């Protein structure tokens, strides 16, 4: 099977590409190589086409494919608050363009979406696949828009598409703007860890290997028009994650700085994963061990993240995001 992986040069997409190669599949990657896309994430020899999922001519340049798994997206909530336009363009229009290509080719389609489309939920509750969409940020609103395009394409045009909704994912190769790689790399450098608000927000942590296994299962066995939640049910407050990172890196507790909260900050996500588990999926990675192993990967792979953190683009973003917050504490 020739499988198109869009956004394959990013964090989760690149792990998914490796997984497909192990399974013996023929893989082609289409990636715009935004600030988050990095060819160094991909194994040597993978076919990589630089292009934009929101441009039909770029998607058509790929040629024939039997299936497409769409990881391509603008993904960072804080960036969506600073500037939402690109999120709508890629996460909604890009999804629509890819669906049209899948329709023309009669290809299987998997949309990689997120638990954030459900919005935050009360302690004790868990979001199910048919719950209403209540996105809070420009990022999650854009992802919800993409999901709705998928469901419309299934119903109206009969596209063979399914959706996965994964929870907060961690592991090697994650761009160091997200909390885990940001805090690990800052801790390794003795720099402050800017914890938003009271730090008691809850995220449900999923190792990238388990996330990719869930997406692959849905690619092969998911049904058209169906949505599948993916989560390990490892719910932890951000303060707890921060403590674990300090322990794993041996850094000083004094690095923690409580800073101004994120606008519209979701308090808690939690997913009911019984539907995917009924297909045979279960998580394999323990959170404590997985976070420690990830911290070790960053310790051993400075050559991967130091150039990113030194680059002008990252420093500009970090300044805009944190300079005012850190100065205020
Ligand atoms: P990432 O930001 O690491 O990578 C995104 C990739 O998409 C990059 O390689 C980038 O260059 C590419 N891209 C961006 N715009 C593009 C465009 N217009 N055309 C082609 N390529 C483009 O993202 P990630 O964290 O690996 O997330 C991958 C997918 O999984 C996203 O759809 C995201 O919404 C979803 N997701 C992520 C998480 C998480 O915790 N990271 C959890 C659940 C779901
Ligand atoms: O839930 C799935 C989502 O997880 C994905 O769809 C998104 O693409 C991914 O970015 C992630 O979104 P979050 O907003 O949950 O991830 P982030 O790492 O940005 O933040 C995690 C938590 O940590 C959140 O409560 C905000 C907090 N935080 C984050 C950063 C970057 C801090 O306290 N300080 C920080 O510097």
Short mmCIF file of C-alpha atoms and ligand atoms in Angstrom, two decimals:
data_model
loop_
_atom_site.label_atom_id
_atom_site.label_comp_id
_atom_site.label_asym_id
_atom_site.label_seq_id
_atom_site.Cartn_x
_atom_site.Cartn_y
_atom_site.Cartn_z
CA UNK A 1 0.00 0.00 0.00
CA UNK A 2 1.33 3.48 -0.87
CA UNK A 3 0.49 5.63 2.15
CA UNK A 4 0.69 9.43 2.16
CA UNK A 5 1.66 10.82 5.57
CA UNK A 6 1.05 14.56 5.70
CA UNK A 7 2.95 16.44 8.39
CA UNK A 8 5.33 13.46 8.50
CA UNK A 9 8.34 15.66 9.31
CA UNK A 10 6.74 16.79 12.59
CA UNK A 11 6.73 15.09 16.00
CA UNK A 12 4.03 12.39 15.89
CA UNK A 13 4.00 12.08 12.09
CA UNK A 14 7.69 11.15 11.97
CA UNK A 15 7.18 8.38 14.54
CA UNK A 16 4.24 7.14 12.49
CA UNK A 17 6.40 7.04 9.34
CA UNK A 18 8.96 4.84 11.14
CA UNK A 19 6.17 2.55 12.27
CA UNK A 20 4.81 2.16 8.72
CA UNK A 21 8.28 1.41 7.37
CA UNK A 22 8.71 -1.37 9.94
CA UNK A 23 5.36 -2.74 8.74
CA UNK A 24 6.79 -2.82 5.19
CA UNK A 25 4.58 -0.09 3.73
CA UNK A 26 5.48 2.25 0.86
CA UNK A 27 5.48 5.73 2.44
CA UNK A 28 5.48 9.22 0.94
CA UNK A 29 5.58 12.33 3.14
CA UNK A 30 4.07 15.69 2.20
CA UNK A 31 5.17 18.43 4.58
CA UNK A 32 5.32 22.22 4.34
CA UNK A 33 8.38 22.22 6.63
CA UNK A 34 7.07 25.02 8.81
CA UNK A 35 9.03 25.95 11.95
CA UNK A 36 7.80 22.62 13.41
CA UNK A 37 8.76 20.44 10.44
CA UNK A 38 12.25 18.96 10.50
CA UNK A 39 13.61 16.57 7.84
CA UNK A 40 16.08 15.34 10.47
CA UNK A 41 13.12 13.65 12.20
CA UNK A 42 12.78 11.28 9.25
CA UNK A 43 14.82 8.16 8.56
CA UNK A 44 17.15 8.31 5.55
CA UNK A 45 15.64 7.41 2.22
CA UNK A 46 12.01 8.33 2.93
CA UNK A 47 10.34 10.13 0.02
CA UNK A 48 9.73 13.69 1.25
CA UNK A 49 7.81 16.22 -0.85
CA UNK A 50 7.87 19.79 0.41
CA UNK A 51 4.36 21.13 -0.04
CA UNK A 52 1.24 22.58 1.52
CA UNK A 53 -1.88 20.50 2.21
CA UNK A 54 -4.00 23.61 1.59
CA UNK A 55 -2.82 23.80 -2.05
CA UNK A 56 -4.42 21.27 -4.42
CA UNK A 57 -1.47 21.45 -6.82
CA UNK A 58 0.93 20.46 -4.02
CA UNK A 59 -1.28 17.55 -2.98
CA UNK A 60 -1.69 16.44 -6.61
CA UNK A 61 2.10 16.46 -7.05
CA UNK A 62 2.23 13.39 -4.80
CA UNK A 63 0.62 11.23 -7.49
CA UNK A 64 -1.29 8.08 -6.59
CA UNK A 65 -1.79 6.90 -3.02
CA UNK A 66 -4.02 4.24 -1.45
CA UNK A 67 -4.39 5.93 1.93
CA UNK A 68 -3.62 9.26 3.56
CA UNK A 69 -3.03 9.90 7.26
CA UNK A 70 -3.24 13.61 8.01
CA UNK A 71 -0.92 14.78 10.79
CA UNK A 72 -0.26 18.16 9.12
CA UNK A 73 -1.50 21.00 11.30
CA UNK A 74 -0.62 24.10 13.18
CA UNK A 75 -0.57 22.55 16.65
CA UNK A 76 0.44 24.94 19.43
CA UNK A 77 -2.34 26.57 21.48
CA UNK A 78 -0.20 29.56 22.57
CA UNK A 79 0.71 30.34 18.95
CA UNK A 80 -2.97 30.15 17.98
CA UNK A 81 -3.72 32.81 20.59
CA UNK A 82 -1.00 35.04 19.14
CA UNK A 83 -2.20 34.51 15.53
CA UNK A 84 -5.09 32.22 14.55
CA UNK A 85 -5.23 32.74 10.75
CA UNK A 86 -2.71 30.07 9.76
CA UNK A 87 -4.55 27.58 11.99
CA UNK A 88 -7.77 28.01 10.01
CA UNK A 89 -5.89 27.80 6.72
CA UNK A 90 -4.03 24.57 7.47
CA UNK A 91 -6.30 22.79 9.94
CA UNK A 92 -9.61 23.50 8.15
CA UNK A 93 -8.88 24.38 4.49
CA UNK A 94 -5.95 21.94 4.34
CA UNK A 95 -8.17 19.14 5.60
CA UNK A 96 -10.79 19.98 2.96
CA UNK A 97 -8.22 19.91 0.13
CA UNK A 98 -6.87 16.55 1.31
CA UNK A 99 -10.36 15.09 1.54
CA UNK A 100 -11.03 16.15 -2.05
CA UNK A 101 -7.83 14.41 -3.17
CA UNK A 102 -8.75 11.25 -1.21
CA UNK A 103 -12.20 11.31 -2.80
CA UNK A 104 -10.76 11.63 -6.34
CA UNK A 105 -8.39 8.72 -5.71
CA UNK A 106 -10.81 6.51 -3.78
CA UNK A 107 -8.23 6.48 -0.98
CA UNK A 108 -8.71 5.62 2.71
CA UNK A 109 -8.41 8.75 4.90
CA UNK A 110 -7.51 9.15 8.59
CA UNK A 111 -7.72 12.53 10.29
CA UNK A 112 -5.48 12.86 13.36
CA UNK A 113 -7.40 15.09 15.73
CA UNK A 114 -7.31 15.96 19.39
CA UNK A 115 -9.14 15.69 22.72
CA UNK A 116 -9.15 19.50 22.83
CA UNK A 117 -12.16 19.64 20.47
CA UNK A 118 -14.41 18.54 23.37
CA UNK A 119 -13.30 21.49 25.49
CA UNK A 120 -12.45 21.05 29.14
CA UNK A 121 -14.56 18.85 31.37
CA UNK A 122 -15.47 18.45 35.03
CA UNK A 123 -13.51 16.21 37.43
CA UNK A 124 -14.75 12.62 37.14
CA UNK A 125 -16.22 13.03 33.63
CA UNK A 126 -14.73 11.57 30.41
CA UNK A 127 -15.44 12.71 26.85
CA UNK A 128 -17.04 10.19 24.50
CA UNK A 129 -16.80 10.31 20.72
CA UNK A 130 -20.35 11.56 20.20
CA UNK A 131 -20.12 14.33 22.80
CA UNK A 132 -20.69 17.89 21.55
CA UNK A 133 -17.69 19.89 20.32
CA UNK A 134 -16.91 22.83 22.65
CA UNK A 135 -13.44 24.04 21.62
CA UNK A 136 -11.90 26.83 23.71
CA UNK A 137 -8.89 28.07 21.71
CA UNK A 138 -8.37 29.11 18.10
CA UNK A 139 -6.31 25.90 17.75
CA UNK A 140 -9.01 23.55 19.01
CA UNK A 141 -11.72 25.45 17.09
CA UNK A 142 -9.71 24.93 13.89
CA UNK A 143 -9.22 21.22 14.62
CA UNK A 144 -12.97 20.91 15.29
CA UNK A 145 -13.61 22.58 11.91
CA UNK A 146 -11.35 20.00 10.25
CA UNK A 147 -13.20 17.15 11.97
CA UNK A 148 -16.54 18.47 10.72
CA UNK A 149 -15.21 18.63 7.16
CA UNK A 150 -14.25 14.96 7.48
CA UNK A 151 -17.71 13.92 8.69
CA UNK A 152 -19.35 15.96 5.92
CA UNK A 153 -17.12 14.33 3.28
CA UNK A 154 -18.09 10.85 4.51
CA UNK A 155 -21.81 11.61 4.43
CA UNK A 156 -21.96 13.72 1.26
CA UNK A 157 -19.32 12.15 -0.98
CA UNK A 158 -18.87 8.73 0.61
CA UNK A 159 -15.18 9.27 1.43
CA UNK A 160 -13.76 6.33 3.43
CA UNK A 161 -12.59 8.48 6.34
CA UNK A 162 -12.20 8.05 10.10
CA UNK A 163 -11.03 10.40 12.85
CA UNK A 164 -8.74 9.78 15.83
CA UNK A 165 -8.79 12.14 18.81
CA UNK A 166 -5.61 11.76 20.83
CA UNK A 167 -4.62 13.24 24.17
CA UNK A 168 -1.40 15.10 25.14
CA UNK A 169 1.40 13.20 23.51
CA UNK A 170 5.05 13.03 24.60
CA UNK A 171 8.26 11.38 23.44
CA UNK A 172 11.44 12.10 21.45
CA UNK A 173 11.50 14.73 18.65
CA UNK A 174 8.77 16.99 20.07
CA UNK A 175 9.40 20.64 19.22
CA UNK A 176 10.56 22.38 22.43
CA UNK A 177 7.63 24.81 22.68
CA UNK A 178 5.30 22.24 24.30
CA UNK A 179 5.46 21.90 28.08
CA UNK A 180 7.38 18.65 28.34
CA UNK A 181 10.29 19.33 25.95
CA UNK A 182 10.36 23.02 26.94
CA UNK A 183 10.66 22.20 30.65
CA UNK A 184 13.13 19.34 30.12
CA UNK A 185 15.46 21.40 27.92
CA UNK A 186 15.16 24.47 30.17
CA UNK A 187 15.89 22.29 33.21
CA UNK A 188 18.97 20.83 31.48
CA UNK A 189 20.14 24.42 30.83
CA UNK A 190 19.24 25.71 34.33
CA UNK A 191 16.64 28.10 32.81
CA UNK A 192 13.23 28.94 34.40
CA UNK A 193 10.22 26.62 33.99
CA UNK A 194 7.27 28.98 33.34
CA UNK A 195 4.26 27.26 34.89
CA UNK A 196 0.97 28.90 33.86
CA UNK A 197 -1.43 29.99 36.62
CA UNK A 198 -1.70 27.62 39.58
CA UNK A 199 -0.28 24.69 37.56
CA UNK A 200 -3.20 22.48 38.64
CA UNK A 201 -4.51 21.93 35.09
CA UNK A 202 -4.88 18.25 34.22
CA UNK A 203 -3.67 16.63 31.01
CA UNK A 204 -3.99 12.96 30.03
CA UNK A 205 -0.51 11.84 28.91
CA UNK A 206 0.02 9.43 26.02
CA UNK A 207 3.36 8.14 24.77
CA UNK A 208 3.93 8.77 21.05
CA UNK A 209 4.40 5.03 20.38
CA UNK A 210 0.97 4.27 21.85
CA UNK A 211 -0.61 7.17 19.96
CA UNK A 212 0.83 5.91 16.66
CA UNK A 213 -0.33 2.35 17.37
CA UNK A 214 -3.87 3.70 17.85
CA UNK A 215 -3.76 5.65 14.59
CA UNK A 216 -2.44 2.62 12.68
CA UNK A 217 -5.20 0.41 14.05
CA UNK A 218 -7.83 2.95 12.96
CA UNK A 219 -6.20 3.20 9.53
CA UNK A 220 -6.50 -0.55 9.06
CA UNK A 221 -9.68 -1.41 10.96
CA UNK A 222 -11.59 1.80 11.65
CA UNK A 223 -14.97 2.31 10.04
CA UNK A 224 -15.93 5.22 7.77
CA UNK A 225 -17.53 8.12 9.62
CA UNK A 226 -16.38 6.81 13.00
CA UNK A 227 -14.34 8.68 15.58
CA UNK A 228 -11.92 6.97 17.98
CA UNK A 229 -10.51 8.51 21.16
CA UNK A 230 -6.86 7.63 21.97
CA UNK A 231 -5.55 8.07 25.52
CA UNK A 232 -3.64 6.12 28.16
CA UNK A 233 -5.81 7.45 31.02
CA UNK A 234 -2.70 8.87 32.70
CA UNK A 235 -4.13 12.09 34.13
CA UNK A 236 -1.66 14.36 35.90
CA UNK A 237 -1.57 17.98 36.99
CA UNK A 238 1.08 20.18 35.38
CA UNK A 239 2.77 20.62 38.79
CA UNK A 240 3.12 16.85 39.05
CA UNK A 241 4.69 16.67 35.57
CA UNK A 242 7.03 19.52 36.50
CA UNK A 243 8.16 17.72 39.68
CA UNK A 244 8.85 14.55 37.69
CA UNK A 245 10.89 16.50 35.13
CA UNK A 246 12.95 18.13 37.89
CA UNK A 247 13.57 14.73 39.43
CA UNK A 248 14.49 13.15 36.06
CA UNK A 249 16.91 15.94 35.14
CA UNK A 250 18.29 16.54 38.65
CA UNK A 251 17.44 20.25 38.35
CA UNK A 252 16.69 22.63 41.21
CA UNK A 253 13.05 23.25 42.36
CA UNK A 254 13.85 26.95 42.42
CA UNK A 255 13.64 26.94 38.59
CA UNK A 256 9.81 26.77 38.78
CA UNK A 257 8.24 30.16 38.11
CA UNK A 258 4.48 30.61 38.31
CA UNK A 259 3.59 33.03 35.50
CA UNK A 260 0.42 34.61 34.13
CA UNK A 261 -2.12 32.02 32.98
CA UNK A 262 -2.89 31.14 29.34
CA UNK A 263 -5.98 32.98 28.04
CA UNK A 264 -9.00 30.67 27.95
CA UNK A 265 -6.91 27.89 29.54
CA UNK A 266 -8.69 24.52 29.56
CA UNK A 267 -8.64 23.02 33.05
CA UNK A 268 -8.93 19.32 32.36
CA UNK A 269 -9.23 16.83 29.51
CA UNK A 270 -10.10 13.17 29.88
CA UNK A 271 -11.15 10.63 27.27
CA UNK A 272 -13.33 7.54 27.33
CA UNK A 273 -11.29 5.13 25.20
CA UNK A 274 -13.54 2.06 25.31
CA UNK A 275 -14.29 2.24 21.57
CA UNK A 276 -10.63 1.94 20.51
CA UNK A 277 -9.95 -0.65 23.22
CA UNK A 278 -12.79 -2.75 21.74
CA UNK A 279 -10.75 -2.85 18.49
CA UNK A 280 -7.84 -4.33 20.48
CA UNK A 281 -5.74 -1.28 21.35
CA UNK A 282 -4.22 -0.66 24.77
CA UNK A 283 -1.40 1.58 25.94
CA UNK A 284 1.95 -0.02 26.65
CA UNK A 285 4.02 2.78 28.17
CA UNK A 286 3.96 3.71 31.85
CA UNK A 287 3.88 7.51 32.38
CA UNK A 288 6.65 7.79 34.97
CA UNK A 289 9.02 5.56 33.00
CA UNK A 290 8.03 7.17 29.68
CA UNK A 291 8.66 10.73 30.90
CA UNK A 292 12.03 9.72 32.39
CA UNK A 293 13.04 7.99 29.14
CA UNK A 294 11.99 11.07 27.17
CA UNK A 295 14.03 13.35 29.43
CA UNK A 296 17.00 11.05 28.84
CA UNK A 297 16.47 11.33 25.07
CA UNK A 298 16.70 15.14 25.30
CA UNK A 299 19.79 14.88 27.52
CA UNK A 300 21.45 12.62 24.94
CA UNK A 301 20.29 14.57 21.87
CA UNK A 302 21.33 18.20 22.43
CA UNK A 303 22.40 18.26 18.77
CA UNK A 304 18.70 17.90 17.85
CA UNK A 305 17.22 20.65 20.04
CA UNK A 306 20.00 23.19 20.68
CA UNK A 307 19.94 24.58 17.11
CA UNK A 308 16.15 24.93 17.37
CA UNK A 309 16.29 26.83 20.67
CA UNK A 310 19.12 29.03 19.38
CA UNK A 311 17.30 29.86 16.13
CA UNK A 312 15.89 33.36 15.64
CA UNK A 313 12.36 32.03 15.12
CA UNK A 314 12.29 30.17 18.42
CA UNK A 315 13.85 33.03 20.36
CA UNK A 316 11.38 35.56 18.92
CA UNK A 317 8.50 33.31 19.91
CA UNK A 318 9.94 32.68 23.39
CA UNK A 319 10.39 36.43 23.90
CA UNK A 320 6.81 37.20 22.86
CA UNK A 321 5.44 34.35 24.95
CA UNK A 322 7.45 34.54 28.13
CA UNK A 323 9.45 37.74 28.51
CA UNK A 324 6.53 39.73 29.90
CA UNK A 325 5.27 36.82 32.01
CA UNK A 326 8.65 36.03 33.53
CA UNK A 327 9.43 39.70 34.14
CA UNK A 328 6.15 40.03 36.05
CA UNK A 329 7.03 37.31 38.60
P1 LIG B 1 3.98 19.21 14.99
O1 LIG B 1 3.67 20.65 15.18
O2 LIG B 1 5.17 18.60 15.64
O3 LIG B 1 4.12 18.90 13.42
C1 LIG B 1 3.21 19.39 12.47
C2 LIG B 1 3.79 19.08 11.09
O4 LIG B 1 2.86 19.55 10.11
C3 LIG B 1 5.12 19.79 10.81
O5 LIG B 1 6.02 18.90 10.21
C4 LIG B 1 4.74 20.92 9.87
O6 LIG B 1 5.79 21.30 9.01
C5 LIG B 1 3.58 20.28 9.11
N1 LIG B 1 2.66 21.26 8.52
C6 LIG B 1 2.13 22.36 9.11
N2 LIG B 1 1.34 23.02 8.24
C7 LIG B 1 1.36 22.31 7.07
C8 LIG B 1 0.74 22.48 5.81
N3 LIG B 1 -0.08 23.52 5.55
N4 LIG B 1 0.98 21.56 4.84
C9 LIG B 1 1.82 20.52 5.08
N5 LIG B 1 2.45 20.33 6.25
C10 LIG B 1 2.21 21.21 7.25
O7 LIG B 1 2.64 18.43 15.37
P2 LIG B 1 2.40 17.10 16.24
O8 LIG B 1 2.45 17.46 17.68
O9 LIG B 1 3.22 16.01 15.69
O10 LIG B 1 0.85 16.84 15.88
C11 LIG B 1 0.50 16.10 14.72
C12 LIG B 1 -1.01 15.99 14.65
O11 LIG B 1 -1.51 15.35 15.83
C13 LIG B 1 -1.72 17.34 14.59
O12 LIG B 1 -2.79 17.25 13.69
C14 LIG B 1 -2.22 17.58 16.00
O13 LIG B 1 -3.38 18.37 16.00
C15 LIG B 1 -2.49 16.16 16.45
N6 LIG B 1 -2.36 15.92 17.90
C16 LIG B 1 -1.23 16.29 18.57
C17 LIG B 1 -1.11 16.00 19.94
C18 LIG B 1 0.11 16.40 20.73
O14 LIG B 1 0.07 16.34 21.96
N7 LIG B 1 1.22 16.76 20.11
C19 LIG B 1 -2.16 15.34 20.61
C20 LIG B 1 -3.31 15.00 19.88
C21 LIG B 1 -3.40 15.27 18.53
O1 LIG B 2 -4.51 17.54 24.31
C1 LIG B 2 -3.90 17.36 23.05
C2 LIG B 2 -3.16 18.62 22.69
O2 LIG B 2 -2.02 18.67 23.55
C3 LIG B 2 -2.73 18.69 21.24
O3 LIG B 2 -3.88 18.73 20.43
C4 LIG B 2 -1.88 19.94 20.99
O4 LIG B 2 -1.39 19.95 19.66
C5 LIG B 2 -0.71 19.92 21.95
O5 LIG B 2 0.03 21.13 21.81
C6 LIG B 2 -1.19 19.79 23.39
O6 LIG B 2 -1.90 20.99 23.82
P1 LIG B 2 -1.69 21.62 25.27
O7 LIG B 2 -2.05 23.04 25.23
O8 LIG B 2 -2.30 20.75 26.31
O9 LIG B 2 -0.07 21.42 25.38
P2 LIG B 2 1.06 22.38 25.95
O10 LIG B 2 2.30 21.56 26.05
O11 LIG B 2 1.13 23.68 25.24
O12 LIG B 2 0.54 22.67 27.43
C7 LIG B 2 0.28 21.60 28.34
C8 LIG B 2 -0.14 22.20 29.66
O13 LIG B 2 0.98 22.90 30.23
C9 LIG B 2 -1.25 23.25 29.55
O14 LIG B 2 -2.09 23.17 30.69
C10 LIG B 2 -0.50 24.57 29.54
C11 LIG B 2 0.69 24.28 30.43
N1 LIG B 2 1.92 25.03 30.09
C12 LIG B 2 2.37 24.98 28.80
C13 LIG B 2 3.52 25.64 28.43
C14 LIG B 2 4.02 25.61 27.01
C15 LIG B 2 2.62 25.72 31.07
O15 LIG B 2 2.22 25.74 32.25
N2 LIG B 2 3.76 26.39 30.70
C16 LIG B 2 4.24 26.39 29.42
O16 LIG B 2 5.28 27.04 29.16
#
